[in-house]
mmCIF file of C-alpha atoms in Angstrom:
data_model
loop_
_atom_site.group_PDB
_atom_site.id
_atom_site.type_symbol
_atom_site.label_atom_id
_atom_site.label_comp_id
_atom_site.label_asym_id
_atom_site.label_seq_id
_atom_site.Cartn_x
_atom_site.Cartn_y
_atom_site.Cartn_z
ATOM 1 C CA MET A 9 -2.051 36.771 -10.030
ATOM 2 C CA GLY A 10 1.678 36.197 -10.746
ATOM 3 C CA PHE A 11 2.311 32.823 -12.441
ATOM 4 C CA ILE A 12 5.748 31.276 -13.096
ATOM 5 C CA ILE A 13 6.632 27.749 -14.487
ATOM 6 C CA ASN A 14 9.941 26.064 -14.102
ATOM 7 C CA PRO A 15 9.681 24.015 -17.271
ATOM 8 C CA ILE A 16 12.166 21.167 -16.205
ATOM 9 C CA ALA A 17 10.820 20.801 -12.635
ATOM 10 C CA GLY A 18 10.281 17.139 -11.693
ATOM 11 C CA MET A 19 11.963 15.767 -14.941
ATOM 12 C CA GLY A 20 14.434 13.780 -12.891
ATOM 13 C CA GLY A 21 11.813 12.012 -10.612
ATOM 14 C CA LYS A 22 10.447 9.138 -12.814
ATOM 15 C CA VAL A 23 14.049 8.259 -14.077
ATOM 16 C CA GLY A 24 15.485 7.992 -10.565
ATOM 17 C CA LEU A 25 17.682 10.980 -10.507
ATOM 18 C CA LYS A 26 16.093 12.627 -7.259
ATOM 19 C CA GLY A 27 16.233 15.944 -8.921
ATOM 20 C CA THR A 28 17.294 17.906 -12.027
ATOM 21 C CA ASP A 29 19.337 20.643 -10.429
ATOM 22 C CA GLY A 30 22.656 20.568 -12.545
ATOM 23 C CA ASN A 31 21.611 17.213 -14.027
ATOM 24 C CA LEU A 32 19.143 18.054 -17.009
ATOM 25 C CA GLU A 33 21.200 16.415 -19.588
ATOM 26 C CA GLU A 34 21.393 13.153 -17.832
ATOM 27 C CA ALA A 35 17.635 13.257 -17.042
ATOM 28 C CA ILE A 36 17.009 13.794 -20.896
ATOM 29 C CA LYS A 37 19.393 11.003 -21.636
ATOM 30 C CA ARG A 38 17.449 8.631 -19.410
ATOM 31 C CA GLY A 39 14.351 9.530 -21.250
ATOM 32 C CA ALA A 40 12.797 12.018 -18.940
ATOM 33 C CA ARG A 41 9.995 14.242 -20.266
ATOM 34 C CA PRO A 42 8.673 17.593 -18.871
ATOM 35 C CA ILE A 43 5.795 17.345 -16.495
ATOM 36 C CA ALA A 44 5.500 20.932 -15.186
ATOM 37 C CA ILE A 45 3.322 22.052 -17.991
ATOM 38 C CA GLU A 46 0.804 19.301 -17.385
ATOM 39 C CA ARG A 47 0.672 20.137 -13.741
ATOM 40 C CA ALA A 48 0.175 23.805 -14.630
ATOM 41 C CA ILE A 49 -2.600 23.161 -17.030
ATOM 42 C CA GLU A 50 -4.310 20.970 -14.400
ATOM 43 C CA PHE A 51 -4.012 23.813 -11.901
ATOM 44 C CA LEU A 52 -5.214 26.557 -14.282
ATOM 45 C CA SER A 53 -8.139 24.404 -15.672
ATOM 46 C CA ASN A 54 -9.536 23.931 -12.169
ATOM 47 C CA ILE A 55 -9.650 27.570 -11.202
ATOM 48 C CA LYS A 56 -13.334 28.862 -11.196
ATOM 49 C CA LYS A 57 -12.740 32.572 -10.781
ATOM 50 C CA ASP A 58 -11.879 34.871 -13.618
ATOM 51 C CA TYR A 59 -8.244 35.931 -12.771
ATOM 52 C CA GLU A 60 -5.653 37.657 -15.072
ATOM 53 C CA PHE A 61 -2.375 36.053 -14.938
ATOM 54 C CA ILE A 62 0.822 38.071 -15.012
ATOM 55 C CA THR A 63 3.387 35.926 -16.343
ATOM 56 C CA CYS A 64 6.400 34.897 -18.617
ATOM 57 C CA SER A 65 6.627 34.054 -22.287
ATOM 58 C CA SER A 66 6.467 30.710 -23.742
ATOM 59 C CA GLU A 67 6.909 27.565 -21.621
ATOM 60 C CA MET A 68 7.443 29.735 -18.437
ATOM 61 C CA GLY A 69 3.773 30.490 -18.244
ATOM 62 C CA GLU A 70 2.316 31.794 -21.434
ATOM 63 C CA ASN A 71 1.873 28.494 -23.270
ATOM 64 C CA ALA A 72 -0.157 26.786 -20.465
ATOM 65 C CA ILE A 73 -2.391 29.784 -19.718
ATOM 66 C CA LEU A 74 -3.213 30.131 -23.310
ATOM 67 C CA LYS A 75 -4.283 26.268 -23.368
ATOM 68 C CA SER A 76 -6.446 26.748 -20.342
ATOM 69 C CA GLY A 77 -8.233 29.706 -21.841
ATOM 70 C CA LYS A 78 -7.298 32.199 -19.081
ATOM 71 C CA LYS A 79 -6.531 35.923 -19.337
ATOM 72 C CA LEU A 80 -2.841 36.797 -19.269
ATOM 73 C CA SER A 81 -0.331 39.663 -19.553
ATOM 74 C CA VAL A 82 3.186 38.711 -20.430
ATOM 75 C CA VAL A 83 5.798 40.879 -18.581
ATOM 76 C CA TYR A 84 8.925 38.813 -18.966
ATOM 77 C CA LYS A 85 10.389 37.387 -22.266
ATOM 78 C CA THR A 86 12.596 34.249 -22.058
ATOM 79 C CA GLY A 87 15.253 33.207 -24.588
ATOM 80 C CA GLY A 88 15.522 29.671 -25.593
ATOM 81 C CA LYS A 89 16.699 27.473 -22.787
ATOM 82 C CA THR A 90 15.539 28.828 -19.456
ATOM 83 C CA THR A 91 17.597 28.758 -16.210
ATOM 84 C CA ALA A 92 17.218 29.740 -12.574
ATOM 85 C CA GLU A 93 18.179 33.308 -13.587
ATOM 86 C CA ASP A 94 15.032 33.613 -15.603
ATOM 87 C CA THR A 95 12.996 32.340 -12.614
ATOM 88 C CA LYS A 96 14.649 35.130 -10.461
ATOM 89 C CA LYS A 97 14.346 37.980 -12.997
ATOM 90 C CA SER A 98 10.574 37.193 -13.737
ATOM 91 C CA ALA A 99 9.813 37.038 -10.081
ATOM 92 C CA LYS A 100 11.316 40.354 -9.338
ATOM 93 C CA ILE A 101 9.188 41.867 -12.145
ATOM 94 C CA ILE A 102 5.962 40.062 -11.285
ATOM 95 C CA SER A 103 6.366 40.758 -7.623
ATOM 96 C CA GLU A 104 5.841 44.565 -8.396
ATOM 97 C CA LEU A 105 2.635 43.917 -10.321
ATOM 98 C CA ALA A 106 0.841 41.056 -8.621
ATOM 99 C CA ASP A 107 -0.799 40.180 -5.250
ATOM 100 C CA ILE A 108 0.594 36.670 -5.047
ATOM 101 C CA ILE A 109 3.073 34.536 -7.122
ATOM 102 C CA VAL A 110 1.863 31.122 -8.042
ATOM 103 C CA PHE A 111 4.700 28.822 -9.177
ATOM 104 C CA VAL A 112 5.036 25.371 -10.667
ATOM 105 C CA GLY A 113 8.170 23.683 -9.515
ATOM 106 C CA GLY A 114 9.932 22.139 -6.440
ATOM 107 C CA ASP A 115 12.039 23.189 -3.666
ATOM 108 C CA GLY A 116 14.742 24.758 -5.974
ATOM 109 C CA THR A 117 12.075 27.024 -7.687
ATOM 110 C CA ALA A 118 10.799 27.986 -4.242
ATOM 111 C CA LYS A 119 14.328 28.898 -3.085
ATOM 112 C CA ASP A 120 14.994 30.914 -6.253
ATOM 113 C CA ILE A 121 11.726 32.969 -5.990
ATOM 114 C CA TYR A 122 12.254 33.449 -2.210
ATOM 115 C CA GLU A 123 15.791 34.801 -2.637
ATOM 116 C CA VAL A 124 14.479 37.568 -4.811
ATOM 117 C CA VAL A 125 10.939 38.513 -3.193
ATOM 118 C CA GLY A 126 11.509 37.453 0.465
ATOM 119 C CA SER A 127 8.347 37.994 2.395
ATOM 120 C CA SER A 128 7.284 41.106 0.373
ATOM 121 C CA ILE A 129 4.639 39.177 -1.520
ATOM 122 C CA PRO A 130 2.854 35.821 -0.860
ATOM 123 C CA ILE A 131 3.738 32.659 -2.702
ATOM 124 C CA LEU A 132 2.149 29.362 -3.389
ATOM 125 C CA GLY A 133 3.650 26.333 -4.980
ATOM 126 C CA VAL A 134 1.930 23.904 -7.442
ATOM 127 C CA PRO A 135 3.833 20.745 -6.781
ATOM 128 C CA SER A 136 5.793 19.543 -9.717
ATOM 129 C CA GLY A 137 9.348 18.987 -8.574
ATOM 130 C CA VAL A 138 11.146 15.903 -7.260
ATOM 131 C CA LYS A 139 12.044 17.445 -3.853
ATOM 132 C CA MET A 140 9.286 19.242 -2.032
ATOM 133 C CA TYR A 141 10.337 19.548 1.572
ATOM 134 C CA SER A 142 9.360 23.316 1.992
ATOM 135 C CA GLY A 143 6.044 24.219 3.382
ATOM 136 C CA VAL A 144 4.741 26.431 0.606
ATOM 137 C CA PHE A 145 3.195 23.589 -1.734
ATOM 138 C CA ALA A 146 -0.483 22.812 -2.166
ATOM 139 C CA LEU A 147 -1.040 19.142 -1.715
ATOM 140 C CA THR A 148 -2.059 18.794 -5.529
ATOM 141 C CA PRO A 149 -2.646 21.018 -8.456
ATOM 142 C CA ARG A 150 -6.387 20.874 -7.993
ATOM 143 C CA ASP A 151 -5.837 21.903 -4.250
ATOM 144 C CA ALA A 152 -3.714 24.845 -5.514
ATOM 145 C CA ALA A 153 -6.631 25.972 -7.646
ATOM 146 C CA GLU A 154 -9.040 25.592 -4.723
ATOM 147 C CA ILE A 155 -6.730 27.864 -2.457
ATOM 148 C CA ILE A 156 -6.534 30.497 -5.273
ATOM 149 C CA ASP A 157 -10.325 30.633 -5.603
ATOM 150 C CA GLU A 158 -10.694 31.178 -1.848
ATOM 151 C CA ILE A 159 -7.699 33.611 -1.642
ATOM 152 C CA ASP A 160 -9.903 36.540 -0.734
ATOM 153 C CA GLU A 161 -11.156 34.948 2.232
ATOM 154 C CA LEU A 162 -7.742 33.492 3.648
ATOM 155 C CA ASN A 163 -5.212 34.664 6.144
ATOM 156 C CA PHE A 164 -1.586 34.382 5.563
ATOM 157 C CA GLU A 165 1.273 32.771 7.522
ATOM 158 C CA GLU A 166 4.990 32.056 7.510
ATOM 159 C CA ARG A 167 6.333 28.767 6.201
ATOM 160 C CA GLU A 168 9.750 27.323 5.746
ATOM 161 C CA ILE A 169 11.735 27.347 2.473
ATOM 162 C CA PHE A 170 14.325 24.504 2.464
ATOM 163 C CA ASP A 171 17.312 24.313 0.179
ATOM 164 C CA ILE A 172 17.937 20.606 -0.392
ATOM 165 C CA ASP A 173 21.510 19.328 -1.502
ATOM 166 C CA GLU A 174 20.691 17.159 -4.624
ATOM 167 C CA ASP A 175 24.267 15.806 -4.597
ATOM 168 C CA ALA A 176 23.876 14.611 -1.202
ATOM 169 C CA ILE A 177 20.496 12.998 -1.969
ATOM 170 C CA ARG A 178 22.095 11.100 -4.808
ATOM 171 C CA GLU A 179 24.567 9.772 -2.298
ATOM 172 C CA GLU A 180 21.638 8.655 -0.083
ATOM 173 C CA LYS A 181 21.877 11.432 2.343
ATOM 174 C CA ILE A 182 19.373 14.070 3.198
ATOM 175 C CA ILE A 183 21.060 17.543 3.859
ATOM 176 C CA LYS A 184 18.522 20.302 4.114
ATOM 177 C CA LYS A 185 19.079 24.000 5.174
ATOM 178 C CA MET A 186 16.400 26.359 6.049
ATOM 179 C CA VAL A 187 16.789 29.390 3.921
ATOM 180 C CA GLY A 188 13.982 31.439 5.515
ATOM 181 C CA TYR A 189 10.189 31.955 5.933
ATOM 182 C CA ALA A 190 8.072 32.770 3.052
ATOM 183 C CA ILE A 191 4.545 34.250 3.244
ATOM 184 C CA VAL A 192 1.885 31.604 2.095
ATOM 185 C CA PRO A 193 -1.959 31.366 2.235
ATOM 186 C CA SER A 194 -3.210 29.706 5.475
ATOM 187 C CA HIS A 195 -5.019 26.635 4.203
ATOM 188 C CA LYS A 196 -5.443 23.177 5.341
ATOM 189 C CA LYS A 197 -4.498 21.909 1.857
ATOM 190 C CA ILE A 198 -1.055 23.283 2.105
ATOM 191 C CA GLN A 199 1.658 20.619 2.992
ATOM 192 C CA CYS A 200 3.785 20.766 6.145
ATOM 193 C CA GLY A 201 7.506 20.648 5.981
ATOM 194 C CA LYS A 202 8.820 17.086 6.036
ATOM 195 C CA GLU A 203 9.822 15.429 9.294
ATOM 196 C CA THR A 204 12.113 12.447 10.031
ATOM 197 C CA TYR A 205 11.366 9.769 12.483
ATOM 198 C CA TYR A 206 13.217 7.052 14.193
ATOM 199 C CA GLY A 207 12.031 3.897 16.228
ATOM 200 C CA ASP A 208 12.043 0.229 16.897
ATOM 201 C CA ASP A 209 8.829 -0.223 14.953
ATOM 202 C CA LYS A 210 10.840 -0.427 11.818
ATOM 203 C CA GLU A 211 12.408 -3.708 12.842
ATOM 204 C CA GLU A 212 9.060 -5.335 13.593
ATOM 205 C CA ILE A 213 7.648 -4.051 10.260
ATOM 206 C CA ALA A 214 10.721 -5.397 8.275
ATOM 207 C CA SER A 215 10.440 -8.756 9.963
ATOM 208 C CA TRP A 216 6.741 -8.977 8.947
ATOM 209 C CA VAL A 217 7.232 -7.744 5.271
ATOM 210 C CA ILE A 218 10.003 -10.160 4.708
ATOM 211 C CA GLU A 219 8.248 -13.107 6.334
ATOM 212 C CA GLU A 220 5.277 -12.529 4.101
ATOM 213 C CA MET A 221 7.362 -12.104 0.715
ATOM 214 C CA ASN A 222 6.487 -14.700 -2.043
ATOM 215 C CA ASN A 223 9.519 -15.573 -4.408
ATOM 216 C CA GLU A 224 7.163 -15.394 -7.362
ATOM 217 C CA ILE A 225 6.247 -11.813 -6.780
ATOM 218 C CA LEU A 226 8.198 -8.718 -7.731
ATOM 219 C CA TYR A 227 8.278 -6.282 -4.763
ATOM 220 C CA ILE A 228 8.691 -2.481 -5.516
ATOM 221 C CA ILE A 229 10.177 -0.914 -2.306
ATOM 222 C CA GLY A 230 9.996 2.785 -1.900
ATOM 223 C CA GLY A 231 12.504 5.052 -0.187
ATOM 224 C CA GLY A 232 12.828 6.216 3.474
ATOM 225 C CA SER A 233 14.028 5.074 6.753
ATOM 226 C CA THR A 234 11.150 2.620 7.311
ATOM 227 C CA THR A 235 11.650 0.742 4.069
ATOM 228 C CA TRP A 236 15.340 0.926 4.425
ATOM 229 C CA GLU A 237 15.066 -1.596 7.330
ATOM 230 C CA ILE A 238 13.672 -4.176 4.799
ATOM 231 C CA LYS A 239 16.450 -3.429 2.276
ATOM 232 C CA LYS A 240 19.183 -3.685 4.751
ATOM 233 C CA ARG A 241 18.152 -7.255 5.650
ATOM 234 C CA ILE A 242 18.048 -8.486 2.003
ATOM 235 C CA GLY A 243 21.020 -6.727 0.383
ATOM 236 C CA ASN A 244 22.659 -3.461 -0.390
ATOM 237 C CA GLY A 245 19.791 -1.309 -1.398
ATOM 238 C CA SER A 246 19.312 2.420 -1.763
ATOM 239 C CA PHE A 247 18.067 4.490 1.155
ATOM 240 C CA LEU A 248 16.037 7.129 -0.852
ATOM 241 C CA GLY A 249 15.539 5.342 -4.180
ATOM 242 C CA ILE A 250 12.958 2.641 -5.506
ATOM 243 C CA ASP A 251 14.561 -0.887 -5.247
ATOM 244 C CA LEU A 252 13.169 -4.171 -6.869
ATOM 245 C CA ILE A 253 13.210 -7.367 -5.010
ATOM 246 C CA LYS A 254 12.476 -10.834 -6.162
ATOM 247 C CA ASN A 255 13.348 -14.292 -4.933
ATOM 248 C CA GLY A 256 14.745 -12.890 -1.837
ATOM 249 C CA LYS A 257 17.311 -10.612 -3.575
ATOM 250 C CA ILE A 258 17.531 -6.917 -4.773
ATOM 251 C CA ILE A 259 17.451 -7.260 -8.521
ATOM 252 C CA PHE A 260 17.598 -3.665 -9.377
ATOM 253 C CA LYS A 261 18.756 -0.768 -7.230
ATOM 254 C CA ASP A 262 17.518 2.866 -7.463
ATOM 255 C CA ALA A 263 15.062 2.038 -10.351
ATOM 256 C CA GLY A 264 13.565 4.631 -12.534
ATOM 257 C CA GLU A 265 10.043 4.299 -14.094
ATOM 258 C CA GLU A 266 11.274 2.497 -17.249
ATOM 259 C CA ASP A 267 13.325 0.127 -15.145
ATOM 260 C CA ILE A 268 10.380 -0.799 -13.116
ATOM 261 C CA LYS A 269 8.166 -1.408 -16.212
ATOM 262 C CA ARG A 270 10.850 -3.664 -17.633
ATOM 263 C CA PHE A 271 10.599 -6.118 -14.650
ATOM 264 C CA LEU A 272 6.804 -5.641 -14.062
ATOM 265 C CA GLY A 273 4.973 -8.885 -14.759
ATOM 266 C CA GLU A 274 1.514 -10.246 -13.683
ATOM 267 C CA LYS A 275 2.420 -10.497 -9.978
ATOM 268 C CA ALA A 276 3.828 -7.388 -8.246
ATOM 269 C CA LYS A 277 3.398 -5.484 -4.895
ATOM 270 C CA ILE A 278 4.379 -1.997 -3.901
ATOM 271 C CA VAL A 279 5.761 -1.422 -0.306
ATOM 272 C CA ILE A 280 5.659 2.285 0.518
ATOM 273 C CA SER A 281 5.819 4.403 3.554
ATOM 274 C CA PRO A 282 4.073 7.902 4.141
ATOM 275 C CA LEU A 283 6.272 10.980 3.941
ATOM 276 C CA GLY A 284 6.744 12.049 7.506
ATOM 277 C CA GLY A 285 4.744 15.237 8.481
ATOM 278 C CA GLN A 286 2.864 15.149 5.195
ATOM 279 C CA GLY A 287 1.239 11.834 4.720
ATOM 280 C CA PHE A 288 1.878 11.424 1.066
ATOM 281 C CA ILE A 289 2.229 7.777 -0.060
ATOM 282 C CA PHE A 290 2.563 8.672 -3.790
ATOM 283 C CA GLY A 291 3.746 11.719 -5.504
ATOM 284 C CA ARG A 292 6.447 12.989 -3.208
ATOM 285 C CA GLY A 293 10.032 11.550 -3.660
ATOM 286 C CA ASN A 294 8.898 8.183 -5.216
ATOM 287 C CA GLN A 295 7.915 9.437 -8.851
ATOM 288 C CA PRO A 296 9.568 6.416 -10.535
ATOM 289 C CA ILE A 297 6.408 4.579 -9.193
ATOM 290 C CA SER A 298 4.158 6.320 -11.673
ATOM 291 C CA ALA A 299 0.330 6.372 -12.124
ATOM 292 C CA GLU A 300 0.704 3.847 -14.831
ATOM 293 C CA ILE A 301 2.586 1.494 -12.598
ATOM 294 C CA ILE A 302 0.317 1.984 -9.583
ATOM 295 C CA LYS A 303 -2.819 1.226 -11.813
ATOM 296 C CA LYS A 304 -1.185 -1.904 -13.174
ATOM 297 C CA VAL A 305 -0.186 -3.341 -9.650
ATOM 298 C CA GLY A 306 -3.508 -2.369 -8.055
ATOM 299 C CA LYS A 307 -4.588 -1.007 -4.755
ATOM 300 C CA GLU A 308 -4.984 -4.328 -3.306
ATOM 301 C CA ASN A 309 -1.256 -5.092 -3.834
ATOM 302 C CA ILE A 310 -0.097 -1.847 -2.201
ATOM 303 C CA ILE A 311 1.553 -2.461 1.264
ATOM 304 C CA VAL A 312 1.832 0.736 3.385
ATOM 305 C CA VAL A 313 4.134 0.737 6.338
ATOM 306 C CA SER A 314 4.871 3.320 9.017
ATOM 307 C CA THR A 315 6.285 3.695 12.625
ATOM 308 C CA LYS A 316 3.581 4.413 15.127
ATOM 309 C CA GLU A 317 5.174 7.684 15.929
ATOM 310 C CA LYS A 318 5.047 9.051 12.366
ATOM 311 C CA LEU A 319 1.469 7.856 11.785
ATOM 312 C CA ASP A 320 0.361 9.647 15.139
ATOM 313 C CA LYS A 321 1.142 12.959 13.429
ATOM 314 C CA ILE A 322 -0.623 12.280 10.302
ATOM 315 C CA ASP A 323 -4.494 12.754 10.026
ATOM 316 C CA TYR A 324 -4.814 11.298 6.413
ATOM 317 C CA LEU A 325 -2.850 9.667 3.911
ATOM 318 C CA LYS A 326 -2.523 11.709 0.601
ATOM 319 C CA VAL A 327 -1.873 10.874 -3.012
ATOM 320 C CA ASP A 328 -0.827 13.062 -6.071
ATOM 321 C CA THR A 329 -0.039 10.695 -8.779
ATOM 322 C CA GLY A 330 -0.506 13.007 -11.703
ATOM 323 C CA SER A 331 -3.486 10.929 -12.681
ATOM 324 C CA GLU A 332 -6.961 11.839 -11.094
ATOM 325 C CA GLU A 333 -8.318 8.469 -12.264
ATOM 326 C CA VAL A 334 -5.561 6.852 -10.182
ATOM 327 C CA ASN A 335 -5.844 9.202 -7.289
ATOM 328 C CA GLU A 336 -9.519 8.373 -7.107
ATOM 329 C CA MET A 337 -8.684 4.552 -7.224
ATOM 330 C CA LEU A 338 -6.521 4.937 -4.248
ATOM 331 C CA ARG A 339 -8.888 6.981 -2.178
ATOM 332 C CA GLY A 340 -10.888 5.414 0.638
ATOM 333 C CA PHE A 341 -9.519 3.242 3.338
ATOM 334 C CA ILE A 342 -6.066 1.205 3.326
ATOM 335 C CA PRO A 343 -4.305 -0.697 6.034
ATOM 336 C CA VAL A 344 -0.910 0.705 7.391
ATOM 337 C CA TYR A 345 1.237 -1.829 9.038
ATOM 338 C CA ILE A 346 2.844 -0.333 12.155
ATOM 339 C CA GLY A 347 4.572 -3.354 13.609
ATOM 340 C CA TYR A 348 4.729 -7.140 13.344
ATOM 341 C CA LYS A 349 1.272 -8.137 11.828
ATOM 342 C CA GLU A 350 -0.035 -4.965 13.684
ATOM 343 C CA LYS A 351 -1.978 -2.470 11.480
ATOM 344 C CA LYS A 352 -4.077 0.634 11.513
ATOM 345 C CA ILE A 353 -6.790 1.555 9.094
ATOM 346 C CA MET A 354 -6.218 5.034 7.581
ATOM 347 C CA ARG A 355 -8.157 7.113 5.056
ATOM 348 C CA VAL A 356 -6.541 8.245 1.786
ATOM 349 C CA ILE A 357 -7.665 11.563 0.459
#
């Protein structure tokens, strides 16, 4: 079992950077902390079978495996600060020794590995990045563990690897280029590639949400085209970022986790839309709305909105907050508003 961690994956998410590619120093300056090791340990600790992991030294694999008590063999030694070149070099070595490469990271890590191994060996992503548009990621680290435990009984299929332009995302644009097709386990707990939807439902949804707003409540508005309609009517918000609204005005644009905490009082609501094609309401693209914030706001104060077209292609809503306690709090049924006062009840898994 090959295993590679991108130690900086996901660091830009909670501080509102939408990625760390070429922007690590700014992420650290804003108070970002590594999350990939935590995600790796969650994955490893939930594996029931006794695998030996072929991995890299230090924070690129060895440390997390030792903490989880699994067997390991280090075949690639890292220096101090690791880069994409370390990912590529280690993937090349590991691909010649393992039956599958499991990596902890996002789209950038997936692309780096794919560029080296192509379709010569199956890969599986443990989600830890900010951008995860590619179809190679398990829904959660625990789901990745389940897939690996069942690997001997699974078939394999081709899934898309996308290269996402982080600079464009920071300018409120989504520019994604398909790099190729990787081989991944065929399993229901691997996410689909993200889809985009358009429709008049958004105008009805925005009308209802704005009509229901209370000036005394802080509204934490997630990113995406559905919530963008709300932001457009109120002020100059961000298309992909998290914006804060109070008293009918946008009081903070493109907020990070600490920004939200600073404004968070006794009364707050979260307005969020599922990720098209995947169904995630938390854990993909809106990392500033952390498990701590979700817990404080409460499930009863979460407003989920979606166009009918998008929701028709989603069987369940999904959560991957990084906290199993908060994931469990969110599971069950939740109303999704699909028009003016029109809603559909969906299950969160």
